GROMACS .gro file of C-alpha atoms in nm:
model
  376
    1MET     CA    1   0.000   0.000   0.000
    2THR     CA    2   0.148   0.335  -0.102
    3LYS     CA    3   0.203   0.619   0.139
    4GLN     CA    4  -0.072   0.833  -0.014
    5ASP     CA    5  -0.318   0.553   0.061
    6SER     CA    6  -0.260   0.585   0.436
    7VAL     CA    7  -0.526   0.731   0.666
    8PRO     CA    8  -0.363   0.962   0.924
    9MET     CA    9  -0.495   1.007   1.277
   10ASN     CA   10  -0.539   1.374   1.188
   11ASP     CA   11  -0.437   1.618   0.916
   12LEU     CA   12  -0.458   1.978   1.037
   13LYS     CA   13  -0.359   2.122   0.700
   14ARG     CA   14  -0.701   2.019   0.570
   15LEU     CA   15  -0.866   2.233   0.837
   16TYR     CA   16  -0.655   2.529   0.730
   17ASP     CA   17  -0.729   2.472   0.362
   18ARG     CA   18  -1.102   2.459   0.434
   19TYR     CA   19  -1.111   2.791   0.622
   20GLN     CA   20  -0.804   2.956   0.470
   21VAL     CA   21  -0.973   3.267   0.333
   22GLU     CA   22  -1.157   3.350   0.656
   23ILE     CA   23  -0.858   3.270   0.878
   24GLU     CA   24  -0.612   3.474   0.676
   25ARG     CA   25  -0.850   3.771   0.664
   26GLU     CA   26  -0.898   3.777   1.043
   27VAL     CA   27  -0.534   3.707   1.122
   28ALA     CA   28  -0.416   3.982   0.889
   29SER     CA   29  -0.665   4.225   1.040
   30THR     CA   30  -0.543   4.134   1.389
   31LEU     CA   31  -0.177   4.179   1.296
   32ARG     CA   32  -0.245   4.513   1.129
   33SER     CA   33  -0.419   4.634   1.444
   34GLY     CA   34  -0.088   4.633   1.628
   35TRP     CA   35  -0.264   4.490   1.938
   36TRP     CA   36  -0.155   4.131   1.983
   37LEU     CA   37  -0.234   4.056   2.349
   38ASN     CA   38  -0.533   4.138   2.571
   39GLY     CA   39  -0.718   4.307   2.288
   40ALA     CA   40  -1.050   4.317   2.106
   41MET     CA   41  -1.021   3.975   1.940
   42GLY     CA   42  -0.973   3.798   2.272
   43LYS     CA   43  -1.268   3.981   2.422
   44ARG     CA   44  -1.484   3.896   2.120
   45PHE     CA   45  -1.402   3.526   2.121
   46ALA     CA   46  -1.442   3.502   2.501
   47ALA     CA   47  -1.788   3.659   2.476
   48ASN     CA   48  -1.895   3.435   2.188
   49PHE     CA   49  -1.764   3.119   2.351
   50SER     CA   50  -1.919   3.188   2.691
   51ARG     CA   51  -2.251   3.258   2.516
   52LEU     CA   52  -2.233   2.920   2.341
   53ILE     CA   53  -2.158   2.733   2.664
   54GLY     CA   54  -2.420   2.925   2.859
   55VAL     CA   55  -2.216   3.092   3.132
   56SER     CA   56  -2.139   3.456   3.200
   57GLU     CA   57  -1.760   3.458   3.242
   58CYS     CA   58  -1.477   3.336   3.017
   59VAL     CA   59  -1.108   3.395   3.092
   60LEU     CA   60  -0.867   3.306   2.811
   61VAL     CA   61  -0.538   3.149   2.919
   62ALA     CA   62  -0.231   2.999   2.756
   63ASN     CA   63  -0.336   2.634   2.757
   64GLY     CA   64  -0.578   2.381   2.902
   65THR     CA   65  -0.345   2.264   3.178
   66ASP     CA   66  -0.308   2.617   3.314
   67ALA     CA   67  -0.688   2.644   3.294
   68LEU     CA   68  -0.727   2.339   3.519
   69GLU     CA   69  -0.470   2.465   3.767
   70PHE     CA   70  -0.630   2.810   3.790
   71ALA     CA   71  -0.983   2.667   3.815
   72LEU     CA   72  -0.886   2.443   4.105
   73ALA     CA   73  -0.710   2.732   4.278
   74ALA     CA   74  -1.017   2.952   4.238
   75VAL     CA   75  -1.279   2.709   4.370
   76VAL     CA   76  -1.070   2.581   4.659
   77LYS     CA   77  -0.986   2.935   4.770
   78LEU     CA   78  -1.344   3.058   4.740
   79ASP     CA   79  -1.499   2.749   4.896
   80ALA     CA   80  -1.272   2.775   5.201
   81THR     CA   81  -1.298   2.400   5.252
   82ARG     CA   82  -1.051   2.232   5.485
   83GLY     CA   83  -1.010   1.925   5.266
   84ARG     CA   84  -0.714   1.870   5.036
   85GLU     CA   85  -0.837   1.576   4.827
   86VAL     CA   86  -0.957   1.620   4.470
   87ILE     CA   87  -1.167   1.340   4.325
   88MET     CA   88  -1.088   1.251   3.963
   89ALA     CA   89  -1.049   0.963   3.719
   90ALA     CA   90  -0.700   0.819   3.669
   91ASN     CA   91  -0.733   0.752   3.295
   92ALA     CA   92  -0.749   1.106   3.151
   93GLY     CA   93  -0.388   1.175   3.057
   94GLY     CA   94  -0.251   1.330   3.375
   95TYR     CA   95  -0.359   1.690   3.325
   96ALA     CA   96  -0.592   1.713   3.625
   97SER     CA   97  -0.336   1.534   3.840
   98CYS     CA   98  -0.071   1.792   3.747
   99ALA     CA   99  -0.310   2.075   3.830
  100CYS     CA  100  -0.378   1.912   4.164
  101TRP     CA  101  -0.017   1.875   4.272
  102HIS     CA  102   0.066   2.229   4.159
  103ASN     CA  103  -0.203   2.349   4.401
  104ASP     CA  104  -0.067   2.134   4.687
  105LEU     CA  105  -0.375   1.912   4.665
  106ILE     CA  106  -0.402   1.534   4.665
  107PRO     CA  107  -0.560   1.340   4.376
  108HIS     CA  108  -0.817   1.086   4.496
  109TYR     CA  109  -0.871   0.852   4.202
  110VAL     CA  110  -1.204   0.682   4.136
  111ASP     CA  111  -1.302   0.412   3.890
  112ILE     CA  112  -1.476   0.445   3.556
  113GLU     CA  113  -1.771   0.295   3.371
  114PRO     CA  114  -1.666   0.018   3.128
  115ALA     CA  115  -1.880   0.124   2.830
  116SER     CA  116  -1.789   0.495   2.836
  117GLN     CA  117  -1.455   0.503   3.023
  118LEU     CA  118  -1.596   0.807   3.208
  119ALA     CA  119  -1.582   0.850   3.585
  120GLY     CA  120  -1.862   0.652   3.746
  121VAL     CA  121  -2.121   0.866   3.925
  122GLN     CA  122  -2.145   0.624   4.216
  123SER     CA  123  -1.767   0.594   4.238
  124VAL     CA  124  -1.743   0.972   4.272
  125LEU     CA  125  -2.013   0.984   4.538
  126ASP     CA  126  -1.859   0.696   4.734
  127ALA     CA  127  -1.527   0.881   4.750
  128ALA     CA  128  -1.672   1.219   4.853
  129SER     CA  129  -1.619   1.316   5.215
  130ALA     CA  130  -1.534   1.603   5.447
  131ASP     CA  131  -1.176   1.570   5.317
  132THR     CA  132  -1.281   1.650   4.959
  133ALA     CA  133  -1.170   1.993   4.837
  134ALA     CA  134  -1.315   1.957   4.486
  135ILE     CA  135  -1.423   1.712   4.220
  136VAL     CA  136  -1.278   1.721   3.868
  137ILE     CA  137  -1.510   1.567   3.610
  138THR     CA  138  -1.335   1.498   3.280
  139HIS     CA  139  -1.570   1.462   2.984
  140LEU     CA  140  -1.325   1.222   2.818
  141TYR     CA  141  -1.327   1.137   2.445
  142GLY     CA  142  -1.618   1.375   2.387
  143GLY     CA  143  -1.853   1.187   2.620
  144VAL     CA  144  -2.040   1.357   2.903
  145VAL     CA  145  -2.055   1.263   3.272
  146ASP     CA  146  -2.391   1.322   3.442
  147VAL     CA  147  -2.283   1.612   3.661
  148ARG     CA  148  -2.643   1.677   3.764
  149ALA     CA  149  -2.664   1.328   3.918
  150ILE     CA  150  -2.340   1.393   4.108
  151ARG     CA  151  -2.477   1.723   4.238
  152ALA     CA  152  -2.796   1.552   4.355
  153GLY     CA  153  -2.600   1.276   4.529
  154LEU     CA  154  -2.372   1.526   4.702
  155ALA     CA  155  -2.672   1.721   4.828
  156GLU     CA  156  -2.833   1.405   4.962
  157ALA     CA  157  -2.511   1.321   5.147
  158GLY     CA  158  -2.486   1.669   5.299
  159LEU     CA  159  -2.187   1.755   5.079
  160ALA     CA  160  -2.343   2.008   4.845
  161HIS     CA  161  -2.063   2.255   4.928
  162ILE     CA  162  -1.803   2.054   4.733
  163PRO     CA  163  -1.725   2.241   4.409
  164ILE     CA  164  -1.726   2.059   4.075
  165VAL     CA  165  -1.470   2.145   3.808
  166GLU     CA  166  -1.559   2.030   3.457
  167ASP     CA  167  -1.263   1.941   3.236
  168CYS     CA  168  -1.407   1.993   2.886
  169ALA     CA  169  -1.082   1.970   2.690
  170GLN     CA  170  -1.232   1.695   2.475
  171ALA     CA  171  -1.597   1.802   2.487
  172HIS     CA  172  -1.647   2.133   2.304
  173GLY     CA  173  -2.015   2.147   2.218
  174ALA     CA  174  -2.109   1.826   2.400
  175ARG     CA  175  -2.441   1.813   2.586
  176ILE     CA  176  -2.633   1.612   2.839
  177GLY     CA  177  -2.999   1.673   2.773
  178SER     CA  178  -3.034   2.044   2.699
  179ASP     CA  179  -2.731   2.142   2.909
  180MET     CA  180  -2.395   2.214   2.750
  181ALA     CA  181  -2.079   2.061   2.892
  182GLY     CA  182  -1.904   2.344   3.072
  183SER     CA  183  -2.224   2.485   3.222
  184LEU     CA  184  -2.294   2.200   3.466
  185GLY     CA  185  -2.025   2.250   3.730
  186ASP     CA  186  -1.910   2.542   3.941
  187ILE     CA  187  -1.631   2.619   3.696
  188SER     CA  188  -1.512   2.462   3.372
  189THR     CA  189  -1.195   2.444   3.167
  190PHE     CA  190  -1.123   2.403   2.798
  191SER     CA  191  -0.816   2.337   2.591
  192PHE     CA  192  -0.788   2.468   2.234
  193TYR     CA  193  -0.494   2.246   2.138
  194PRO     CA  194  -0.498   2.212   1.757
  195THR     CA  195  -0.654   1.863   1.743
  196LYS     CA  196  -0.947   1.948   1.973
  197ASN     CA  197  -1.304   1.972   1.843
  198LEU     CA  198  -1.243   2.348   1.853
  199GLY     CA  199  -0.870   2.391   1.808
  200ALA     CA  200  -0.638   2.687   1.762
  201MET     CA  201  -0.324   2.692   1.549
  202GLY     CA  202  -0.109   2.682   1.859
  203ASP     CA  203  -0.183   2.649   2.229
  204GLY     CA  204  -0.476   2.806   2.410
  205GLY     CA  205  -0.719   2.746   2.694
  206ALA     CA  206  -1.007   2.900   2.883
  207VAL     CA  207  -1.173   2.899   3.224
  208LEU     CA  208  -1.550   2.952   3.230
  209ALA     CA  209  -1.778   3.024   3.525
  210SER     CA  210  -2.095   3.202   3.624
  211ASN     CA  211  -1.939   3.312   3.951
  212PRO     CA  212  -1.773   3.653   3.896
  213ALA     CA  213  -1.551   3.609   4.202
  214ALA     CA  214  -1.407   3.281   4.068
  215ALA     CA  215  -1.346   3.436   3.727
  216GLU     CA  216  -1.178   3.738   3.884
  217HIS     CA  217  -0.945   3.515   4.083
  218VAL     CA  218  -0.846   3.335   3.762
  219ARG     CA  219  -0.787   3.670   3.588
  220ARG     CA  220  -0.546   3.767   3.862
  221LEU     CA  221  -0.363   3.435   3.855
  222GLN     CA  222  -0.315   3.444   3.477
  223GLN     CA  223  -0.149   3.786   3.496
  224TYR     CA  224   0.110   3.755   3.773
  225GLY     CA  225  -0.148   3.778   4.051
  226TRP     CA  226  -0.200   4.147   3.979
  227SER     CA  227  -0.490   4.330   4.138
  228SER     CA  228  -0.387   4.630   3.924
  229LYS     CA  229  -0.090   4.689   3.699
  230TYR     CA  230   0.236   4.602   3.878
  231HIS     CA  231   0.051   4.548   4.207
  232VAL     CA  232   0.030   4.183   4.317
  233GLY     CA  233  -0.292   4.105   4.500
  234VAL     CA  234  -0.276   3.724   4.519
  235PRO     CA  235   0.018   3.481   4.531
  236TYR     CA  236   0.117   3.211   4.280
  237GLY     CA  237   0.022   3.402   3.966
  238ARG     CA  238   0.206   3.376   3.635
  239ASN     CA  239   0.195   3.490   3.273
  240SER     CA  240  -0.069   3.274   3.102
  241ARG     CA  241  -0.235   3.458   2.814
  242MET     CA  242  -0.391   3.357   2.483
  243ASP     CA  243  -0.262   3.578   2.204
  244GLU     CA  244  -0.493   3.774   1.976
  245VAL     CA  245  -0.407   3.570   1.667
  246GLN     CA  246  -0.522   3.244   1.828
  247ALA     CA  247  -0.841   3.414   1.950
  248ALA     CA  248  -0.909   3.539   1.597
  249ILE     CA  249  -0.864   3.189   1.453
  250LEU     CA  250  -1.091   3.033   1.716
  251ASP     CA  251  -1.359   3.292   1.650
  252VAL     CA  252  -1.353   3.200   1.280
  253LEU     CA  253  -1.392   2.830   1.358
  254LEU     CA  254  -1.649   2.864   1.638
  255PRO     CA  255  -1.964   2.892   1.417
  256ALA     CA  256  -1.875   2.562   1.246
  257LEU     CA  257  -1.834   2.368   1.572
  258GLY     CA  258  -2.181   2.213   1.568
  259GLU     CA  259  -2.155   2.101   1.205
  260ARG     CA  260  -1.808   1.956   1.256
  261ASN     CA  261  -1.920   1.771   1.568
  262GLU     CA  262  -2.204   1.616   1.365
  263GLN     CA  263  -1.948   1.501   1.110
  264ARG     CA  264  -1.743   1.340   1.387
  265ARG     CA  265  -2.051   1.162   1.522
  266ALA     CA  266  -2.139   1.036   1.176
  267ILE     CA  267  -1.792   0.891   1.123
  268LEU     CA  268  -1.797   0.718   1.461
  269GLY     CA  269  -2.144   0.586   1.380
  270ARG     CA  270  -2.011   0.421   1.065
  271TYR     CA  271  -1.735   0.253   1.265
  272LYS     CA  272  -1.983   0.127   1.522
  273SER     CA  273  -2.199  -0.020   1.247
  274VAL     CA  274  -1.924  -0.265   1.148
  275ALA     CA  275  -1.802  -0.347   1.501
  276ARG     CA  276  -1.923  -0.683   1.630
  277HIS     CA  277  -1.765  -0.900   1.899
  278ARG     CA  278  -1.391  -0.822   1.872
  279LEU     CA  279  -1.421  -0.443   1.895
  280GLN     CA  280  -1.625  -0.233   2.136
  281PHE     CA  281  -1.641   0.139   2.056
  282LEU     CA  282  -1.702   0.357   2.359
  283GLU     CA  283  -2.045   0.508   2.426
  284GLY     CA  284  -2.022   0.866   2.551
  285GLY     CA  285  -2.395   0.936   2.565
  286GLU     CA  286  -2.649   1.092   2.331
  287GLY     CA  287  -2.489   1.437   2.342
  288ALA     CA  288  -2.131   1.315   2.292
  289VAL     CA  289  -1.918   1.482   2.025
  290ALA     CA  290  -1.679   1.200   1.922
  291HIS     CA  291  -1.355   1.380   1.996
  292LEU     CA  292  -1.189   1.045   1.946
  293ALA     CA  293  -1.306   0.710   1.811
  294VAL     CA  294  -1.185   0.478   2.084
  295THR     CA  295  -1.238   0.104   2.089
  296LEU     CA  296  -1.163  -0.165   2.346
  297CYS     CA  297  -0.970  -0.449   2.185
  298ASP     CA  298  -0.839  -0.764   2.353
  299ASP     CA  299  -0.531  -0.800   2.130
  300ARG     CA  300  -0.433  -0.438   2.084
  301ASP     CA  301  -0.081  -0.488   1.949
  302ALA     CA  302  -0.203  -0.728   1.683
  303PHE     CA  303  -0.492  -0.495   1.598
  304ARG     CA  304  -0.260  -0.195   1.557
  305ALA     CA  305  -0.025  -0.396   1.333
  306PHE     CA  306  -0.324  -0.519   1.132
  307MET     CA  307  -0.455  -0.165   1.081
  308LYS     CA  308  -0.109  -0.034   0.989
  309GLU     CA  309  -0.079  -0.299   0.719
  310ARG     CA  310  -0.405  -0.166   0.575
  311GLY     CA  311  -0.284   0.192   0.582
  312VAL     CA  312  -0.473   0.312   0.891
  313ASP     CA  313  -0.297   0.499   1.170
  314THR     CA  314  -0.387   0.423   1.531
  315GLU     CA  315  -0.300   0.577   1.868
  316ILE     CA  316  -0.346   0.501   2.238
  317HIS     CA  317  -0.532   0.753   2.458
  318TYR     CA  318  -0.388   0.694   2.717
  319PRO     CA  319  -0.134   0.414   2.774
  320VAL     CA  320  -0.062   0.473   3.146
  321LEU     CA  321  -0.294   0.559   3.434
  322ASP     CA  322  -0.194   0.872   3.626
  323CYS     CA  323  -0.132   0.672   3.941
  324ASP     CA  324   0.109   0.439   3.759
  325GLN     CA  325   0.337   0.702   3.605
  326ILE     CA  326   0.693   0.636   3.720
  327GLY     CA  327   0.775   1.006   3.752
  328TRP     CA  328   0.483   1.062   3.991
  329ALA     CA  329   0.537   0.756   4.210
  330GLY     CA  330   0.654   0.962   4.508
  331LEU     CA  331   0.372   1.217   4.497
  332PRO     CA  332   0.070   1.200   4.731
  333MET     CA  333  -0.239   1.023   4.594
  334LYS     CA  334  -0.533   0.813   4.711
  335GLY     CA  335  -0.774   0.556   4.570
  336THR     CA  336  -0.521   0.354   4.374
  337ASP     CA  337  -0.649   0.021   4.505
  338ASN     CA  338  -1.004   0.074   4.377
  339LEU     CA  339  -0.950   0.104   4.002
  340ALA     CA  340  -1.045  -0.240   3.870
  341VAL     CA  341  -1.217  -0.118   3.552
  342SER     CA  342  -0.948   0.143   3.482
  343ARG     CA  343  -0.673  -0.118   3.513
  344ALA     CA  344  -0.860  -0.376   3.304
  345SER     CA  345  -0.916  -0.119   3.026
  346VAL     CA  346  -0.583   0.058   2.992
  347SER     CA  347  -0.418  -0.221   2.790
  348ARG     CA  348  -0.720  -0.255   2.558
  349LEU     CA  349  -0.776   0.106   2.449
  350CYS     CA  350  -0.705   0.199   2.088
  351SER     CA  351  -0.807   0.504   1.882
  352VAL     CA  352  -0.866   0.509   1.507
  353PRO     CA  353  -0.892   0.821   1.286
  354CYS     CA  354  -1.205   1.032   1.340
  355TYR     CA  355  -1.202   1.399   1.237
  356PRO     CA  356  -1.431   1.610   1.020
  357ASP     CA  357  -1.187   1.660   0.734
  358MET     CA  358  -1.156   1.290   0.653
  359THR     CA  359  -1.271   1.195   0.304
  360ASN     CA  360  -1.550   0.942   0.249
  361GLU     CA  361  -1.290   0.715   0.091
  362GLU     CA  362  -1.075   0.728   0.404
  363VAL     CA  363  -1.370   0.652   0.631
  364GLU     CA  364  -1.460   0.359   0.408
  365GLN     CA  365  -1.100   0.236   0.419
  366VAL     CA  366  -1.112   0.234   0.800
  367CYS     CA  367  -1.453   0.061   0.795
  368LEU     CA  368  -1.328  -0.211   0.560
  369ALA     CA  369  -1.024  -0.274   0.782
  370LEU     CA  370  -1.243  -0.290   1.094
  371ALA     CA  371  -1.482  -0.531   0.923
  372GLU     CA  372  -1.195  -0.748   0.810
  373TRP     CA  373  -1.059  -0.762   1.166
  374GLU     CA  374  -1.403  -0.858   1.295
  375ALA     CA  375  -1.429  -1.138   1.039
  376MET     CA  376  -1.105  -1.307   1.145
   0.00000   0.00000   0.00000
């Protein structure tokens, strides 16, 4: 099979080609303005994005990991809880764990649901206690955790004060019922890494909230902790800004988010239609946005070699649980003995290409390879 027959996991040049005229117009206008940080484009995109999600405040930051760190700092400070534990899943790539340790907090890992690989509602509620400082809910792979059910369970247990941070880095535009991911918790975070459902052409992130005090705390943290220029009002701030060019690009792509999510869902639907007993594609819920097409496969190495022979790239999201990373072995953490589903799944996960700029021929090539694997 020739190189041009291969199906890549993603091809960002196609995205650029599709929106080249609009992107170049807005980028050129931004550059000509001479205002490249903290300007009108950032304000415009922040307003448009917060309107889409359904919250009042949006603070643009340098990346999604900073967003998580700032969001945790804001809710823990404002909640004034005495706990230091942060409940989270261990299978989401390590970003929430990093944010936790950088805030001198302790990750408390909980198990996931087999069919979705999302944090289990009951697992979260079982772990919640007076020691819990916050809960991070990661809407992994474009699926959506039922945050409303977690809120109801916390209230029933007398723990309604525990703040919920939504990590929406893989869930731009996802919904549960009529509610948009990012509007369900006390505060939410997004990454605009280029391969996201809404991606920039560089790094970028955002923190969203309907609590003005939380948003204001994040604004201070992302600009050195300033309360006013050159006057530090809170500790542990840094420089974490999204530049105007990235905001301009994101504002161009934002109106197409819904359409592109539908294209992702359609591609994943075609894959599911050929999966039988050897492959199990994850189910993220009715409002999921198919950030990735992830399957559980018993013989992953053989499957990846099989797909490569047929010109289809694959990837693993993610190959190591947070609690098993060698570099983090000496850091404080809890819940590592109660992750049966997470541990049983981590060696079976495999992603195949799923992005809106795939051609019909490429999708069919992946489907044929999947069907052939199933028939063996």
